[in-house]
Coordinates of C-alpha atoms in Angstrom, one line a residue:
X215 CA -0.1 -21.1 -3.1
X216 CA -0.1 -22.5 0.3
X217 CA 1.0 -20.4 3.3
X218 CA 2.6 -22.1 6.2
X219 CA 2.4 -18.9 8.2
X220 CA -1.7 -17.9 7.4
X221 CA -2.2 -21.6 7.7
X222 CA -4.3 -21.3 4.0
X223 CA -4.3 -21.0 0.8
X224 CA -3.7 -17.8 -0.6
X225 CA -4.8 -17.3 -4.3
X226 CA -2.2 -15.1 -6.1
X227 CA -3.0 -13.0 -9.4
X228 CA 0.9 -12.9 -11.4
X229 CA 1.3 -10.4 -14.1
X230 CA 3.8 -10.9 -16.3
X231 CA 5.1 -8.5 -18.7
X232 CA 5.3 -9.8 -22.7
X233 CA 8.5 -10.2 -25.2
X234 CA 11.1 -10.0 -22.3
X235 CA 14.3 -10.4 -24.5
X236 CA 16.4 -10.7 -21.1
X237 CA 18.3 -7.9 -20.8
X238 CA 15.4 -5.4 -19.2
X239 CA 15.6 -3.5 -16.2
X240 CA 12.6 -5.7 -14.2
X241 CA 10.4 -4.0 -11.7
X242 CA 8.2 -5.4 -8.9
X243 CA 4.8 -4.8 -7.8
X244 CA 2.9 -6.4 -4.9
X245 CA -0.4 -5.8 -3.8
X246 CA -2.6 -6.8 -1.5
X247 CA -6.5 -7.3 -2.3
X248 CA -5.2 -8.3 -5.6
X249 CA -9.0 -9.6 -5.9
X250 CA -10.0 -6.1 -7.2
X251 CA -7.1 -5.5 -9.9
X252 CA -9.3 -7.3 -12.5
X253 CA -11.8 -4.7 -12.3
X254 CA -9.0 -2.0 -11.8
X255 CA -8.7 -3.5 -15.5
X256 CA -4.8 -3.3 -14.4
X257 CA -4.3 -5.1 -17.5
X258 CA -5.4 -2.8 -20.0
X259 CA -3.5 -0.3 -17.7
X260 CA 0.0 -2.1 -18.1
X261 CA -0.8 -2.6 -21.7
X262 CA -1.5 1.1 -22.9
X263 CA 1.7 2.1 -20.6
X264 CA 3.6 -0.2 -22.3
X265 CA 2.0 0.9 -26.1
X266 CA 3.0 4.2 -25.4
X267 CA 6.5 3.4 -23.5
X268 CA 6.0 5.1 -20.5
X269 CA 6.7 2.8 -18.0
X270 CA 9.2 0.3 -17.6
X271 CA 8.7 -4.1 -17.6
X272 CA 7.5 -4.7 -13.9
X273 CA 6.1 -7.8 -13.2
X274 CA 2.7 -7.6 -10.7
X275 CA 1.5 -9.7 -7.9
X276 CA -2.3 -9.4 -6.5
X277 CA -2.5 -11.4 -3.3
X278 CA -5.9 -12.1 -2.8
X279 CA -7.3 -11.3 0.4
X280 CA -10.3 -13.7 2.6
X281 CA -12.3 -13.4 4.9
X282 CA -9.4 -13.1 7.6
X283 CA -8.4 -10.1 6.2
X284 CA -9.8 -7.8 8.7
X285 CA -7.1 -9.8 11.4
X286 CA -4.3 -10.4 8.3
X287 CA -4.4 -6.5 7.2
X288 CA -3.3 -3.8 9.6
X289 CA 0.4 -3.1 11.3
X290 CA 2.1 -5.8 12.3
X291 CA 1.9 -6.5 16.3
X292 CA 0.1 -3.3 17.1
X293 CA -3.8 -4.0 16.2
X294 CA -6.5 -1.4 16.5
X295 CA -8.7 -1.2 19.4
X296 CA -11.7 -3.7 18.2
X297 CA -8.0 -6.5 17.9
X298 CA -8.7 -6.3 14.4
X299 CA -5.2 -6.8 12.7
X300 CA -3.7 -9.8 15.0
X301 CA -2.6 -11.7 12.2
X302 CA -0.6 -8.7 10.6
X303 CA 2.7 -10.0 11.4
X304 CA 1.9 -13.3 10.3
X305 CA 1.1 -11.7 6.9
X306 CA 4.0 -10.2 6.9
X307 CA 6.2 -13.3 7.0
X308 CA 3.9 -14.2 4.6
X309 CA 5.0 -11.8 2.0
X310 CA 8.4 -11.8 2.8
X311 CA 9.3 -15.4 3.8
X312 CA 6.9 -17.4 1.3
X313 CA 5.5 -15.1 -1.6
X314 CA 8.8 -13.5 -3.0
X315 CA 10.7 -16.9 -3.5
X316 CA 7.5 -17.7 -4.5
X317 CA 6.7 -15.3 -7.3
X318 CA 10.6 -15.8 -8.2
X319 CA 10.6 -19.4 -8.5
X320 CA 6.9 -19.2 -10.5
X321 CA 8.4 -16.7 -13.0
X322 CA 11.8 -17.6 -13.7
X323 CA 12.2 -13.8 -14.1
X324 CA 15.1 -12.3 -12.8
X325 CA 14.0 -9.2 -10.4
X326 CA 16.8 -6.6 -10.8
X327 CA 14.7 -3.1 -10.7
X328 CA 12.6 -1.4 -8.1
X329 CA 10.2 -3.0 -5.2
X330 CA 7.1 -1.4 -4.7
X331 CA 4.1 -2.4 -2.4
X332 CA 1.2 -0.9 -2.9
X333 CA -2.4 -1.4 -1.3
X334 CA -6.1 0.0 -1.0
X335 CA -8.1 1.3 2.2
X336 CA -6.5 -1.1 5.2
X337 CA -4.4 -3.3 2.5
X338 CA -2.1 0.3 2.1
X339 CA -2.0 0.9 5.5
X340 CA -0.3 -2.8 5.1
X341 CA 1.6 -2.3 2.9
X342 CA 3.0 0.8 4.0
X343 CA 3.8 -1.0 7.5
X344 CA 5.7 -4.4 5.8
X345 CA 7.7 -1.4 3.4
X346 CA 8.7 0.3 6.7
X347 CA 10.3 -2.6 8.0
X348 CA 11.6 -4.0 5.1
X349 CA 13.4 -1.2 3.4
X350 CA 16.2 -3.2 2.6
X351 CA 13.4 -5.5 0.5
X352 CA 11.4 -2.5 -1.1
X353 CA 12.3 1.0 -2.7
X354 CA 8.6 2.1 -2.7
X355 CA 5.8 2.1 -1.2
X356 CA 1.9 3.5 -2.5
X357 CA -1.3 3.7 -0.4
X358 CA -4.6 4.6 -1.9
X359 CA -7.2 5.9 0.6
X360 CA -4.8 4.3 3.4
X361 CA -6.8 3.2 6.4
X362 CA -4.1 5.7 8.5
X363 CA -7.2 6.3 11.1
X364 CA -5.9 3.1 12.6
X365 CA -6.0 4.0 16.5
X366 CA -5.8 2.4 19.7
X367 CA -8.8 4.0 20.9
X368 CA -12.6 4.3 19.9
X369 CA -13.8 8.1 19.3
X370 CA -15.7 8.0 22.0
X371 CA -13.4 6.4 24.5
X372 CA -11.1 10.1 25.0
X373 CA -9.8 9.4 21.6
X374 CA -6.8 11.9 20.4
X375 CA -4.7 12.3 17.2
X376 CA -1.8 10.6 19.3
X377 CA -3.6 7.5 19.3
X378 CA -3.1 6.6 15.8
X379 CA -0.9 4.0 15.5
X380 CA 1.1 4.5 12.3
X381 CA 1.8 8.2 12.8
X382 CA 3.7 7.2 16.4
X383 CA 5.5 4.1 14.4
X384 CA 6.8 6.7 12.0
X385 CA 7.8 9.4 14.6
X386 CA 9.3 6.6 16.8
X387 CA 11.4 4.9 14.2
X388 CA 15.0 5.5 15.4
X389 CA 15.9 4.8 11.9
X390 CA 14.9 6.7 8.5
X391 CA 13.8 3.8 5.6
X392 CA 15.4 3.9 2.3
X393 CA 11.9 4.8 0.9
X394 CA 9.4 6.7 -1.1
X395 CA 5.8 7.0 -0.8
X396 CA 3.0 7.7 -3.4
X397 CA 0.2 8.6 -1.0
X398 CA -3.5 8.8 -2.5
X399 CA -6.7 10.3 -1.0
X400 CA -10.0 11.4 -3.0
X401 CA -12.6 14.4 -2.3
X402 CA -15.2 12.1 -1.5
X403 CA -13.6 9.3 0.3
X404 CA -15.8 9.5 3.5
X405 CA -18.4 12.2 4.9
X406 CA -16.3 11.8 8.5
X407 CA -15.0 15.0 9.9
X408 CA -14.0 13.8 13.4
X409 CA -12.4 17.0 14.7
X410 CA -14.6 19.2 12.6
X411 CA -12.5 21.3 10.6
X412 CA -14.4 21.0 7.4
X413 CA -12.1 18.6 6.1
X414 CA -12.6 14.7 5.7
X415 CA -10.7 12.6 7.9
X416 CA -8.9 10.1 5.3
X417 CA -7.6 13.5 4.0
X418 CA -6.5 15.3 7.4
X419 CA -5.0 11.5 8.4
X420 CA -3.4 11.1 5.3
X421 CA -1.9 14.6 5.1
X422 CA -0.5 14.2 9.1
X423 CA 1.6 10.9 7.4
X424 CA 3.1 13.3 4.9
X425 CA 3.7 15.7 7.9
X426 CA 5.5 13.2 9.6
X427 CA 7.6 12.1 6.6
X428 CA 8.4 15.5 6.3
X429 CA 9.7 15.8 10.1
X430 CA 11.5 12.9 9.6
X431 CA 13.9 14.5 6.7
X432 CA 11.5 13.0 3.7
X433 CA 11.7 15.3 0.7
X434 CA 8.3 16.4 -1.0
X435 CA 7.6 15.6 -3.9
X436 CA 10.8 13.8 -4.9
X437 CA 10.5 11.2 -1.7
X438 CA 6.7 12.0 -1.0
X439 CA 4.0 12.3 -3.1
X440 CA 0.3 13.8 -2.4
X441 CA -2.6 13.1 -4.8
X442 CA -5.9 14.1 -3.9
X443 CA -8.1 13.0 -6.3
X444 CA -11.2 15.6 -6.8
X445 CA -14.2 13.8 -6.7
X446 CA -12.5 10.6 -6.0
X447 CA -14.6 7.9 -3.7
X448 CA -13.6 5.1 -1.1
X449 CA -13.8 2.5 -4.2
X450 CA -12.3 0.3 -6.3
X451 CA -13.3 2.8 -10.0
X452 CA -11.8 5.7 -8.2
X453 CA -8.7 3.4 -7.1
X454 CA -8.6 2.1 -10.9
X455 CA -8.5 5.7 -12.1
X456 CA -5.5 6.2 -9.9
X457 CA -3.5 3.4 -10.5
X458 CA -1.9 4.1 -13.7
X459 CA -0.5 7.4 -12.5
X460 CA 1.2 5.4 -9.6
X461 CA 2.6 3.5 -12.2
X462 CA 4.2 5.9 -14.2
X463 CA 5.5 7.3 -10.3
X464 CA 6.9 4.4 -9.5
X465 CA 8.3 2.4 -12.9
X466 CA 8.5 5.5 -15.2
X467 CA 11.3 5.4 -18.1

């Protein structure tokens, strides 16, 4: 499809559920780098989910991210301290403004479950920005490995935990989202241990999110949910492994 707002074309992975006799409860799935659900194989996924009826119909968009995507992906009007993530807001009109009427015109399909947005490394720290300002659009959000070091400042320019970005959006949000999280790290995601405390970084980052859920009146598990994958890497197998149990979280019957 052609987007007005990332002045390209964006190529767009839709799957659609089978035998829909009309009278389903529909779900909704987007996610961005849709160019690595293929070898998620997300559609044997859905297909043994379905087989053994443990999820409900929900239809799943894979945006397909470019060679922009280090300026398209990040949090919308707040980009990281090497400017990557400039475009964010722009794919965020994107999404909302272009790829739902989009995706309902395409499928005919009429959209009356759950929204979810869901996205890998810096595509679910994306997602979980465009879900925090769009509650009234989406009911979930899930982030695997989420790039939630995104900071304002280089380590080695006097760097501090206040500096990441999404933790003071959460903590400064007046508001509370009608929202809940699936929120993924594994074991082995990265060797970085920035503050030394014997714990990987993606883990103590991802960990300080649910914190700040938390302070924010978010209920664990039933509104936020930790999985740390043992042995689980900063890739797109460990990311497949993971996927189906997000999607019994988020569409279970």
């Amino acid at each position: 499809m052609k987007s007005k707002f990332l002045q390209r074309s964006v190529d767009v992975d839709i799957y659609v559920p089978e035998n829909l006799l009309g009278n389903e409860t529909v779900n909704l799935l987007l996610v961005n780098d849709g160019q690595d659900l293929a070898q998620m194989e997300i559609e044997q996924s859905l297909s043994s989910l379905y087989t053994k009826w443990k999820i409900e119909p929900v239809v799943v968009v894979g945006m397909k991210a470019n060679e922009e995507r280090l300026l398209e992906y990040g949090i919308a009007h707040r980009p990281d301290f090497k400017n990557r993530g400039s475009k964010a807001h722009l794919h965020t009109s994107f999404v909302i403004n272009e790829l739902l009427p989009f995706v309902k015109k395409e499928t005919g399909i009429n959209i009356n479950g759950k929204k979810a947005f869901a996205g890998f490394s810096l595509g679910g720290l994306t997602a979980f920005d465009i879900a925090w300002h769009n509650s009234a659009v989406f009911d979930l959000v899930g982030v695997f490995s989420g790039s939630f070091w995104w900071r304002k400042k280089d380590l080695s320019d006097g760097y501090t935990d206040d500096d990441r970005i999404l933790h003071e959006m959460v903590r400064k949000t007046a508001t509370k989202p009608d929202l809940k999280f699936w929120l993924m790290t594994g074991t082995e995601d990265e060797k970085a241990d920035r503050n030394q405390n014997f714990i990987i970084d993606s883990i103590d980052d991802t960990i300080d999110v649910v914190k700040e859920l938390v302070s924010k009146g978010y209920h664990r598990p039933s509104e936020v949910f930790y999985y740390e994958m043992v042995g689980g890497k900063h890739d797109v197998p460990t990311w497949g492994k993971a996927f189906p149990k997000f999607l019994e979280w988020a569409f279970g019957k």
